[in-house]
Short mmCIF file of C-alpha atoms and ligand atoms in Angstrom, two decimals:
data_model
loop_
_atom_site.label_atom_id
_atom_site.label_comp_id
_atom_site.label_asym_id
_atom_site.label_seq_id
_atom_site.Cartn_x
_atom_site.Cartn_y
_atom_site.Cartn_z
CA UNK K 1 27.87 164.76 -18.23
CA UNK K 2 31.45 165.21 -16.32
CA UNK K 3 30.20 164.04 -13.35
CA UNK K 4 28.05 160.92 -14.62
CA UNK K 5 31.07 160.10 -16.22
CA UNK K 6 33.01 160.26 -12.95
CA UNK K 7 30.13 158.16 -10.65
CA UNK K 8 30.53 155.35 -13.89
CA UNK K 9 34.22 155.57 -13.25
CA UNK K 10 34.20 155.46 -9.25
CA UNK K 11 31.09 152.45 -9.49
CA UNK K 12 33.10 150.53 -11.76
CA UNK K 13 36.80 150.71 -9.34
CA UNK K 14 34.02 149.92 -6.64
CA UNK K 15 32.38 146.59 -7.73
CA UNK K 16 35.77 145.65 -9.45
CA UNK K 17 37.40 145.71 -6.14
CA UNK K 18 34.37 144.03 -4.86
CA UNK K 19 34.31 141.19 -7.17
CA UNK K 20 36.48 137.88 -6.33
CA UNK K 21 39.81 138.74 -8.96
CA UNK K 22 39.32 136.24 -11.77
CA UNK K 23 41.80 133.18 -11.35
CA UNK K 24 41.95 133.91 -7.55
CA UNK K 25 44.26 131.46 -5.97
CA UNK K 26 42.13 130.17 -3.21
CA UNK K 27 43.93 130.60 0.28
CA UNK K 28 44.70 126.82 0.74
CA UNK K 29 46.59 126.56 -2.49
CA UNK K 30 48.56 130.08 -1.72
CA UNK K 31 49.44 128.61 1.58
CA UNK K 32 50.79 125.19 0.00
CA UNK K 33 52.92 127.03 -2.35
CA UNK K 34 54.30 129.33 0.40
CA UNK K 35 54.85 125.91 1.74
CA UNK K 36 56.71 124.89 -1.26
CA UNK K 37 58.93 127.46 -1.70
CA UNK K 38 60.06 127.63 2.13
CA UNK K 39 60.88 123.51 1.84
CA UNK K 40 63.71 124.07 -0.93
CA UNK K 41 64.88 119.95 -1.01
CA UNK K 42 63.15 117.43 -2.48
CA UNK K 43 63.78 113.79 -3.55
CA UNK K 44 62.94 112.68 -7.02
CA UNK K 45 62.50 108.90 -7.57
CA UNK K 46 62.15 107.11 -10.86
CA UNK K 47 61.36 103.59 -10.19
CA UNK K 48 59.67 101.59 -12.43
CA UNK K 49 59.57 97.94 -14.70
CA UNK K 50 61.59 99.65 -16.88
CA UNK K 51 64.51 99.57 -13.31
CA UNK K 52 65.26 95.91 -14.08
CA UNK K 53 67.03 96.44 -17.07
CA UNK K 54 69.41 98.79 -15.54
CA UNK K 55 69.09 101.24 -18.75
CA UNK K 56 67.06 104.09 -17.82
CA UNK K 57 63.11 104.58 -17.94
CA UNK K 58 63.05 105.26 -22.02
CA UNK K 59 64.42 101.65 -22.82
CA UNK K 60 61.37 100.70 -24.13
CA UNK K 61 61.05 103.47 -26.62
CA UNK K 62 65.41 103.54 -26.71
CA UNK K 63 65.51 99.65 -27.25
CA UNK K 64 62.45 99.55 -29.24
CA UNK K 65 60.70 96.83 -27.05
CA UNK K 66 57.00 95.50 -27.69
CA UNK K 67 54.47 96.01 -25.91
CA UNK K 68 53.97 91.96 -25.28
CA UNK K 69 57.86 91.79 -24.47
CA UNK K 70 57.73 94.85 -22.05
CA UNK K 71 54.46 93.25 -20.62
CA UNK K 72 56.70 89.83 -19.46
CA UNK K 73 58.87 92.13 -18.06
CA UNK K 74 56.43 94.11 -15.90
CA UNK K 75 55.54 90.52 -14.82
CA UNK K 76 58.61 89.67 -13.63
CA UNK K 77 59.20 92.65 -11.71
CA UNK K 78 58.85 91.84 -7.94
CA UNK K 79 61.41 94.22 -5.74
CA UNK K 80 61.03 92.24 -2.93
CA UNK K 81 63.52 94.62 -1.04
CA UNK K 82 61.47 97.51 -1.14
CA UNK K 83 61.09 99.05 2.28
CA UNK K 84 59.19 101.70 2.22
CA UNK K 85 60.64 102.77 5.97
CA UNK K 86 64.03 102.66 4.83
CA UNK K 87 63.42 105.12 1.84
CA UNK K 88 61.82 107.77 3.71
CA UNK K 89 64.47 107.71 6.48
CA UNK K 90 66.80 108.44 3.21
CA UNK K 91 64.96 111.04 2.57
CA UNK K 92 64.35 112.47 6.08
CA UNK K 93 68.14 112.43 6.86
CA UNK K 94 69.14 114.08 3.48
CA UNK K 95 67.12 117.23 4.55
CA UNK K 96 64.21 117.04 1.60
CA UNK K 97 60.84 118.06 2.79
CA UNK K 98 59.23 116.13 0.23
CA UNK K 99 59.30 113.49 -2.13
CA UNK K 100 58.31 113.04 -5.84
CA UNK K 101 57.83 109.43 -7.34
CA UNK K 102 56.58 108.40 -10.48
CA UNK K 103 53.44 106.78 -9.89
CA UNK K 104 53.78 105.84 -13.95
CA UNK K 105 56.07 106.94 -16.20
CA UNK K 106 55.74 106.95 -20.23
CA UNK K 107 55.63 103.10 -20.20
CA UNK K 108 51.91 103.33 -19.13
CA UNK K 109 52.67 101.19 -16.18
CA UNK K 110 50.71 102.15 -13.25
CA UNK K 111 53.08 101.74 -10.00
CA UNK K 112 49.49 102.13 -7.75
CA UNK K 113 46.69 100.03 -7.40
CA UNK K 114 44.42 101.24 -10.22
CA UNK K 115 41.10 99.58 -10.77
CA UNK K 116 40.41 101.33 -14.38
CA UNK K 117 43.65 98.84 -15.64
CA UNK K 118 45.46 95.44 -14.71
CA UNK K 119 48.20 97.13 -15.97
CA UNK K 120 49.84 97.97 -12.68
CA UNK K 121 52.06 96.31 -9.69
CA UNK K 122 49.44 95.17 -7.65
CA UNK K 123 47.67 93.16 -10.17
CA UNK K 124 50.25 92.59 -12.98
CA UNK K 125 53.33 91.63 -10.66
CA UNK K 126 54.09 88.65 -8.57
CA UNK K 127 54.94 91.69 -5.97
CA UNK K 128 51.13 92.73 -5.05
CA UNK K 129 51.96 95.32 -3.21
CA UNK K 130 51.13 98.83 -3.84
CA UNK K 131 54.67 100.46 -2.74
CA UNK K 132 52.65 103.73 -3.33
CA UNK K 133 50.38 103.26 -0.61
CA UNK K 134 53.40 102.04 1.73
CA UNK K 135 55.32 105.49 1.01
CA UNK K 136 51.92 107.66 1.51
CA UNK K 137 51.80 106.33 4.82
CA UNK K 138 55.54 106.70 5.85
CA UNK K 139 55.57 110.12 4.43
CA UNK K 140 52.74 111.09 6.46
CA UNK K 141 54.66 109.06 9.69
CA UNK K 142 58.16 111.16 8.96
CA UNK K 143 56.39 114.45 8.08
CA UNK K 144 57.32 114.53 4.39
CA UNK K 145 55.13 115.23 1.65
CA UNK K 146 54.57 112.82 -1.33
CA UNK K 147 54.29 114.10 -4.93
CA UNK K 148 52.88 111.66 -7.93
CA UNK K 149 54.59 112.22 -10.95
CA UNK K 150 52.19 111.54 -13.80
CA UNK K 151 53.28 111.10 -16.97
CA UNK K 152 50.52 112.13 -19.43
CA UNK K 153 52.65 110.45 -22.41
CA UNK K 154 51.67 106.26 -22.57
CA UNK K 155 53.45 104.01 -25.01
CA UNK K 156 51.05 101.07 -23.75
CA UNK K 157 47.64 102.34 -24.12
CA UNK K 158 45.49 101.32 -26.43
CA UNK K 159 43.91 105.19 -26.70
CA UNK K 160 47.19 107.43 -26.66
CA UNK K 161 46.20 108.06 -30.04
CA UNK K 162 46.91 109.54 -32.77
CA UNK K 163 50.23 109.26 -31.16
CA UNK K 164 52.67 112.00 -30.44
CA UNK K 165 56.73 112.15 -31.29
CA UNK K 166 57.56 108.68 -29.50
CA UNK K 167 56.20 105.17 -28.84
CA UNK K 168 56.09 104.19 -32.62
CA UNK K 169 58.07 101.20 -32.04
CA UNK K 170 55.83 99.85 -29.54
CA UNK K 171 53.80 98.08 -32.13
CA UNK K 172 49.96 99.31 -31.18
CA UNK K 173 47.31 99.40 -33.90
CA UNK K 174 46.76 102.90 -35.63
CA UNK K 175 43.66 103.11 -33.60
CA UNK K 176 42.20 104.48 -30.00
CA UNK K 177 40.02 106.74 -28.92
CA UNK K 178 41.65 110.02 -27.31
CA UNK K 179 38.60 111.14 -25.52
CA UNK K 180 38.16 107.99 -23.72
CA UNK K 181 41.85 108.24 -23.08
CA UNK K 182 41.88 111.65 -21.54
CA UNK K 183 38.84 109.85 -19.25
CA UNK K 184 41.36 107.04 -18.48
CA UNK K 185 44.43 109.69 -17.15
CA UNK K 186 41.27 111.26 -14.84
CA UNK K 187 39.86 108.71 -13.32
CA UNK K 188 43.79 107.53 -12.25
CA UNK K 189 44.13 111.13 -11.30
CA UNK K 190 41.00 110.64 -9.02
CA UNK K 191 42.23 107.12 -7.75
CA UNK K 192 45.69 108.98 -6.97
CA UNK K 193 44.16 111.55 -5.45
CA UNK K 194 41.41 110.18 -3.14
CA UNK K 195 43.33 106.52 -2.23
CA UNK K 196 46.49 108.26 -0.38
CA UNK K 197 45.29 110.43 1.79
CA UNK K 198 46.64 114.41 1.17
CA UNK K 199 49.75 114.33 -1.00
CA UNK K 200 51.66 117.09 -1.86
CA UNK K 201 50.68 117.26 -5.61
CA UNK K 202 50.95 116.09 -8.78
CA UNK K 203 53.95 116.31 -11.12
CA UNK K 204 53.16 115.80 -14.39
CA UNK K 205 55.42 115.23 -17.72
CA UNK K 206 54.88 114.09 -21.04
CA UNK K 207 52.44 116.64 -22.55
CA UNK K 208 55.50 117.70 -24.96
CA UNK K 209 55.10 114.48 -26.35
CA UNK K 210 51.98 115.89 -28.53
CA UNK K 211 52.14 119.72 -28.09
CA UNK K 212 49.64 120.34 -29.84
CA UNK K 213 46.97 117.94 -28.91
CA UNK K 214 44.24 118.83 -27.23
CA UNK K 215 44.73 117.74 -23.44
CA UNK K 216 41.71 119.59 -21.67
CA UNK K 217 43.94 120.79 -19.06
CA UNK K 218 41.37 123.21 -17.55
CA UNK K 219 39.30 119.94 -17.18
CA UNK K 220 41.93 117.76 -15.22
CA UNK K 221 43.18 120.48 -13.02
CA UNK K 222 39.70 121.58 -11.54
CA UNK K 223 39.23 118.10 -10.80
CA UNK K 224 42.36 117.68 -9.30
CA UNK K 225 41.73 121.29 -7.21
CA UNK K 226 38.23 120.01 -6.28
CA UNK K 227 39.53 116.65 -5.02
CA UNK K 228 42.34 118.19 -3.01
CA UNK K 229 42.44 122.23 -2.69
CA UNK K 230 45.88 122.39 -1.45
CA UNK K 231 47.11 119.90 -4.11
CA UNK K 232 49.83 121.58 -6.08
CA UNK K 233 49.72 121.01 -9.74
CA UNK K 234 53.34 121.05 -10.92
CA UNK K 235 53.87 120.61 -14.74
CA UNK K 236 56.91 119.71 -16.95
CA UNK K 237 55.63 120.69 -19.96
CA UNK K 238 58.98 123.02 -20.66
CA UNK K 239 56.72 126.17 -21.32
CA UNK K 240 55.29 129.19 -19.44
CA UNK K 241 53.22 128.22 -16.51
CA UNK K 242 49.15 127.89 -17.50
CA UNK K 243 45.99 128.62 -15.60
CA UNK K 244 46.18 126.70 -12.88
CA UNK K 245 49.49 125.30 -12.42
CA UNK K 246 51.28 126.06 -9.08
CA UNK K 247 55.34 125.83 -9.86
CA UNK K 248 57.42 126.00 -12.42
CA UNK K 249 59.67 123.51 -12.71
CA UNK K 250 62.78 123.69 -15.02
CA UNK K 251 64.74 119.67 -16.27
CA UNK K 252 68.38 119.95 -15.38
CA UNK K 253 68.59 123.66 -15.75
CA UNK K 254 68.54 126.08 -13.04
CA UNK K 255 65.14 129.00 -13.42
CA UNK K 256 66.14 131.02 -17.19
CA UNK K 257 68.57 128.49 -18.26
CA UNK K 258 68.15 126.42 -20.99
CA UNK K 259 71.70 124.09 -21.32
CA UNK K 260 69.18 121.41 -22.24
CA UNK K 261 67.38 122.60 -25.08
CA UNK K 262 64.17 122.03 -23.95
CA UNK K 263 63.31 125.63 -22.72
CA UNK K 264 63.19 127.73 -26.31
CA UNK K 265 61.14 130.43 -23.75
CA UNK K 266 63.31 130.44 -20.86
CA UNK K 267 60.88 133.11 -19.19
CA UNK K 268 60.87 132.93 -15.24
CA UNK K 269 57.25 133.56 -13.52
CA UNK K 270 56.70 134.17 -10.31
CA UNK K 271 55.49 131.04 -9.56
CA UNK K 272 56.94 129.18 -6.84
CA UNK K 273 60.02 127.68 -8.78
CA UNK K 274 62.09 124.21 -8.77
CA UNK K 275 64.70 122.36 -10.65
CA UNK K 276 65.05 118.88 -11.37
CA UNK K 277 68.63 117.21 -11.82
CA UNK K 278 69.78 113.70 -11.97
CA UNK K 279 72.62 112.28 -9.74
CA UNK K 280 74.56 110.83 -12.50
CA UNK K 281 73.38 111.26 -15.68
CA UNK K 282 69.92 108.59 -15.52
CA UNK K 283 66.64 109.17 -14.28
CA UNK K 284 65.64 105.29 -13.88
CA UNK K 285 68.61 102.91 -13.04
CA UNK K 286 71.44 102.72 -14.91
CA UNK K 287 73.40 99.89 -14.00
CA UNK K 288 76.69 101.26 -15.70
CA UNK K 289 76.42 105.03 -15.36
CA UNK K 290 78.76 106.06 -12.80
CA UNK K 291 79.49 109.20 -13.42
CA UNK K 292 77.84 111.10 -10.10
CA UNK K 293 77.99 114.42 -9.19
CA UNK K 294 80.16 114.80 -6.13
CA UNK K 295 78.79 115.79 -2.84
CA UNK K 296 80.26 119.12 -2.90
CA UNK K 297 79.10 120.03 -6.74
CA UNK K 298 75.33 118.67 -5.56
CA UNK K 299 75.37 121.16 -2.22
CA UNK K 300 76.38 124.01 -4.74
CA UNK K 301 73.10 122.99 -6.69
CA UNK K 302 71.29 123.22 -4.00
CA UNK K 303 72.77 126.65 -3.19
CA UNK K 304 72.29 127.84 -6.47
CA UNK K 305 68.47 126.95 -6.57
CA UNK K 306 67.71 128.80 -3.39
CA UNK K 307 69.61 131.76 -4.98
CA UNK K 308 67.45 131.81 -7.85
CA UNK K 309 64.08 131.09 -5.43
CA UNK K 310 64.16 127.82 -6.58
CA UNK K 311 63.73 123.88 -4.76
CA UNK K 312 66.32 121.67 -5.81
CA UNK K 313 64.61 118.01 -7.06
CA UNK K 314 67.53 115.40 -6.38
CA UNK K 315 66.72 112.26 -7.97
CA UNK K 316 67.40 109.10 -7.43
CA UNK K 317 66.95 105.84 -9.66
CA UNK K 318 66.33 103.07 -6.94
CA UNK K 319 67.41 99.08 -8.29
CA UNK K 320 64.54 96.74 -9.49
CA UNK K 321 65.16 95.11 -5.89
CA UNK K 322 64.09 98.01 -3.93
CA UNK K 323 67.57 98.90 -3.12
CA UNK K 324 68.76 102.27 -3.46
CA UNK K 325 72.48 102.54 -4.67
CA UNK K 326 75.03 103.06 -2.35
CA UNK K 327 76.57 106.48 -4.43
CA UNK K 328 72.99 107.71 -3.79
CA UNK K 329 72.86 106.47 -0.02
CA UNK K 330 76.31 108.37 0.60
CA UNK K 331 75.65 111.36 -1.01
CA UNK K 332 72.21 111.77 0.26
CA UNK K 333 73.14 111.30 4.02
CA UNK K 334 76.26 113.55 3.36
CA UNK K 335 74.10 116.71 2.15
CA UNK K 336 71.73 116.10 4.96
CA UNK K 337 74.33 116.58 7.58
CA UNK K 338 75.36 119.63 5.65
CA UNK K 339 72.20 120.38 5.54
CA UNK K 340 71.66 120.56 9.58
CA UNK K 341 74.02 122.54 9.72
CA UNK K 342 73.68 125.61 7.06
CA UNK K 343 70.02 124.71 6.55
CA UNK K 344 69.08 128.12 7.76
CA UNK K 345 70.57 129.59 5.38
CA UNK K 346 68.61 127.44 2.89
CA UNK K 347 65.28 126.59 3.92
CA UNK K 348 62.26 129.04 3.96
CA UNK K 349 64.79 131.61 2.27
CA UNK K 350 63.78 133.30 -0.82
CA UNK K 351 66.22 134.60 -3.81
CA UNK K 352 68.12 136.91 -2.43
CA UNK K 353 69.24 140.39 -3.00
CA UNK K 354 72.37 139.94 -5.59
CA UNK K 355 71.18 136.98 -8.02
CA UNK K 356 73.55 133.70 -8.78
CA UNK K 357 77.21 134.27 -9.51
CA UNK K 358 79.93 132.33 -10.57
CA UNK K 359 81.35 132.64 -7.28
CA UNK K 360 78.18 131.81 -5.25
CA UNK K 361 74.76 132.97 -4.85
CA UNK K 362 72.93 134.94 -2.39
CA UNK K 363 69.66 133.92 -0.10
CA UNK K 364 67.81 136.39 2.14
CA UNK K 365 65.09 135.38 5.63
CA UNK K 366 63.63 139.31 6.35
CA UNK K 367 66.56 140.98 7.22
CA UNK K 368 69.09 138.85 7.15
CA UNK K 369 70.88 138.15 3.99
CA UNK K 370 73.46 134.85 3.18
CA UNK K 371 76.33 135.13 0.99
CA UNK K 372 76.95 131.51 -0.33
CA UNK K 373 80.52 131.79 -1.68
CA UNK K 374 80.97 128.32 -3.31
CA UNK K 375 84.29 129.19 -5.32
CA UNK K 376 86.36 132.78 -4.78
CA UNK K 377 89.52 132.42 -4.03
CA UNK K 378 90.46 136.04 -2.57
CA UNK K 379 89.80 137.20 0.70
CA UNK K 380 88.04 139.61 -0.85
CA UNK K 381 84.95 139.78 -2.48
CA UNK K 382 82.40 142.80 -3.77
CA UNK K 383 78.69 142.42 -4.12
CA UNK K 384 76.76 144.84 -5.37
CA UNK K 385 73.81 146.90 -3.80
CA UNK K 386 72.13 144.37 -1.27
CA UNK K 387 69.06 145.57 -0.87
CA UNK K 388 69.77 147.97 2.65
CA UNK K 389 72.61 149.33 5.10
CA UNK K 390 74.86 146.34 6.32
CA UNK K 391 74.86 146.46 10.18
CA UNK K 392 76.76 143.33 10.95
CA UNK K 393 78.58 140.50 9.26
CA UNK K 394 79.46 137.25 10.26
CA UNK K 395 80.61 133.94 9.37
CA UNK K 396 77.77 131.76 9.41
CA UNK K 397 79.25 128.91 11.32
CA UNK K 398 82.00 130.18 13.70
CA UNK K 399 80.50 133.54 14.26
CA UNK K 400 83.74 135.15 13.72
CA UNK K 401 83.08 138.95 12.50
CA UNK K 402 83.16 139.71 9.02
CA UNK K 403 84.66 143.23 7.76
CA UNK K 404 82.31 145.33 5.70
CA UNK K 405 82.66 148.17 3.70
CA UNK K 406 79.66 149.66 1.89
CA UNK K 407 79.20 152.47 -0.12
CA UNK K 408 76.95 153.86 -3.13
CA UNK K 409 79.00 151.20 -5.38
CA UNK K 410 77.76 148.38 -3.28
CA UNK K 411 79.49 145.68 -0.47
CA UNK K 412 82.92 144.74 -0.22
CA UNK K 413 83.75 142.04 2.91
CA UNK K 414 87.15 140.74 4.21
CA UNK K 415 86.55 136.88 4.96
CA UNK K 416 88.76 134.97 7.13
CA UNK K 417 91.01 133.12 5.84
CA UNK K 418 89.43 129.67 3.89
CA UNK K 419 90.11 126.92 6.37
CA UNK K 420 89.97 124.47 3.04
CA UNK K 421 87.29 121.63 1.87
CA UNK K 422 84.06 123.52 3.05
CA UNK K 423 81.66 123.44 0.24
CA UNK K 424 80.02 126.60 0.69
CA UNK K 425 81.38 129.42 3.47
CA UNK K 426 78.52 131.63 4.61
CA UNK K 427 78.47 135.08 5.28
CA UNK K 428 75.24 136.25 7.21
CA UNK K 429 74.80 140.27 6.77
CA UNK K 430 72.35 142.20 9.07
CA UNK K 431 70.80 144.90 7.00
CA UNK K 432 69.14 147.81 9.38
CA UNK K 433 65.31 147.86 8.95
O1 FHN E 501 61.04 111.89 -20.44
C1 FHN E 501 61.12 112.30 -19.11
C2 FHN E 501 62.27 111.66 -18.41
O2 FHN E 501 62.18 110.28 -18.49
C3 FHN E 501 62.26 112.09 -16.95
O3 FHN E 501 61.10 111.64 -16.31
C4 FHN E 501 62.36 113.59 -16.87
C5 FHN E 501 62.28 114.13 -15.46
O4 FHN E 501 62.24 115.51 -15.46
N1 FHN E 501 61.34 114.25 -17.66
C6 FHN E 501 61.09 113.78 -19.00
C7 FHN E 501 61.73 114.54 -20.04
O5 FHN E 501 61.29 115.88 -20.05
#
């Protein structure tokens, strides 16, 4: 009896170990999220109709536009300035490794050329280009990846129905069919996805618009996986990651944070993670916000990210002529040279061993672990355990030695004296193996 028992035990560890684990990730999409979380920059772009009125990508559902007014203005929209060259040179010099643009936001405006509407740029637009298409190819010249953001939420379409928390004001009948909808979304997935060549993945938003609505998710990522294996599937649904997803991404919050209201579960997987944050305080152009972060506060986001694990989404709101704003131009240009400099201690690092501080935040590569002090005043500063024995410390930049002491307590260094404006001084500590 004992020892049946046992051989049901031992055959049932065996074939478990034998069978593929349910939910596997297959090895292309492990290696593009290991690809993910080593590129720790990336440029968000709103750009849409919605960018000629300089008010931000809700004023449709903010100004309470019609649907036949908001279509006169997606005729008229014709950013003959676009370059789609000059954009990804932007991007290329501010350090991102990838880019994320809305390929259609919640005004159901397709910024691609879709065959399953006229709704979109190419046919609606005196423009007729598909800008798209133009940045899929100058990604893939530049070595950048290109995201689609998605959004799942449409105040235009006929079928986003019943309809969810916005878009009431739009003025659609109280009718439309949500299976036929859900076909719609899929079949621009599939144009998105087989019309580009590889992208990066799709970023989606707007499911919170009708939480509980049934959205086949399963359904739309399998055919998103089968289409492109490596695609990552990155949702912005503001709850715990879901079968099949590939990051978490957090809206103006760092990973566990939740200044914004929109996390009630703030849980953290172990997902590859990334944050999203406006410049100023728009997504799409806003003609009279102003009010941009400095240089110096946007590096210490970036720093703060990579000490929680996290990539860093930067966006930008380009003008309806194609023009990108000069704020955003500076800034972006001034992070990248930052960037080539104390991008090792960024890029392909993971969280590292003492998590975000006021003062700063740690990042660790193997062995090596970088203290990111972005505001301490002393010259000396205590960490607690980091993760090993401290062989060697050093200024990142100059080289100059950095005195350690370490005990059972933890780390206490002796920087040199702050030579002023730097944004971030780095402290690289060799731990013994
Ligand atoms: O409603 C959108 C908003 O317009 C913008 O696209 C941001 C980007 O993270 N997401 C939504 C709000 O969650």
């Amino acid at each position: 009896m004992i020892v049946s028992a046992t051989r049901t035990i031992v055959l049932a560890l065996l074939l478990a170990r034998a069978a593929p684990a349910q939910n596997a990730v297959p090895a292309e999409r492990v290696a593009a999220r290991e690809w993910f979380r080593d590129a720790r920059f990336g440029m968000f772009i709103h750009w849409g109709v919605y960018s000629q009125l300089g008010a931000g990508e809700w004023v449709m559902e903010q100004r309470g536009i019609p649907i036949p007014t908001y279509e006169w203005l997606a005729s008229a929209f014709n950013p003959v300035k676009f370059d789609a060259r000059e954009w990804v040179s932007l991007a290329k010099a501010a350090g991102v490794g990838y880019i994320t643009i809305t390929a259609r936001h919640h005004d159901g405006f397709s910024m691609f050329a879709s065959k399953v509407t006229s709704y979109d740029i190419v046919d609606w637009t005196p423009f007729k280009r598909d800008p798209m298409a133009e940045l899929a190819a100058e990604c893939r010249r530049q070595g950048i990846k290109l995201f689609f953001y998605y959004s799942q939420l449409d105040w235009h379409h006929t079928d986003y129905f019943p309809r969810g928390n916005t878009g009431a004001k739009a003025g659609r009948a109280d009718t439309g069919d949500w299976t036929r909808y859900l076909e719609f979304m899929d079949k621009q997935l599939t144009e998105l996805l087989t019309g580009y060549g590889p992208i990066g993945g799709i970023w989606f938003d707007g499911m919170w618009d009708k939480p509980s609505a049934e959205w086949q998710l399963p359904r739309t990522y399998d055919l998103i996986h089968r289409l492109q294996p490596s695609a990552l599937i990155v949702p912005n649904h503001h709850k715990a990651p879901m079968a099949g997803e590939d990051v978490q991404t957090f809206e103006q919050d760092l990973p566990g944070a939740n200044t914004t209201g929109y996390r009630k579960d703030a849980t953290v997987s172990d997902l590859p993670l990334e944050t999203s944050l406006t410049m100023n305080g728009a997504w799409g152009f806003n003609i009279t916000d102003k009010n941009f972060k400095s240089t110096r506060e946007l590096i210490g986001y970036i720093v703060r990210a990579a000490g929680h694990g996290a990539n860093l989404l930067l966006n930008i709101g380009p003008r309806p002529d194609g023009t990108i704003q000069p704020e955003a131009v500076e800034r972006l240009r001034e992070i990248g040279r930052w960037l080539s400099t104390y991008g090792p201690s960024i890029y392909a690092t993971r969280a590292g061993p003492v998590s975000p501080r006021d003062w700063g935040a740690t990042t660790r590569r193997g062995d090596t672990v970088f203290v990111h002090v972005l505001k301490w005043p002393d010259r000396v500063l205590s960490l607690p355990d980091v993760g090993g024995r401290v062989v060697r410390g050093r200024m990142f930049v100059s080289g100059e030695t950095v005195a350690v002491t370490q005990d059972g307590a933890g780390v206490t260094l002796t920087l040199p004296a702050s030579v002023g404006a730097e944004p971030d001084r780095v402290i690289v500590l060799t731990l013994s193996r």
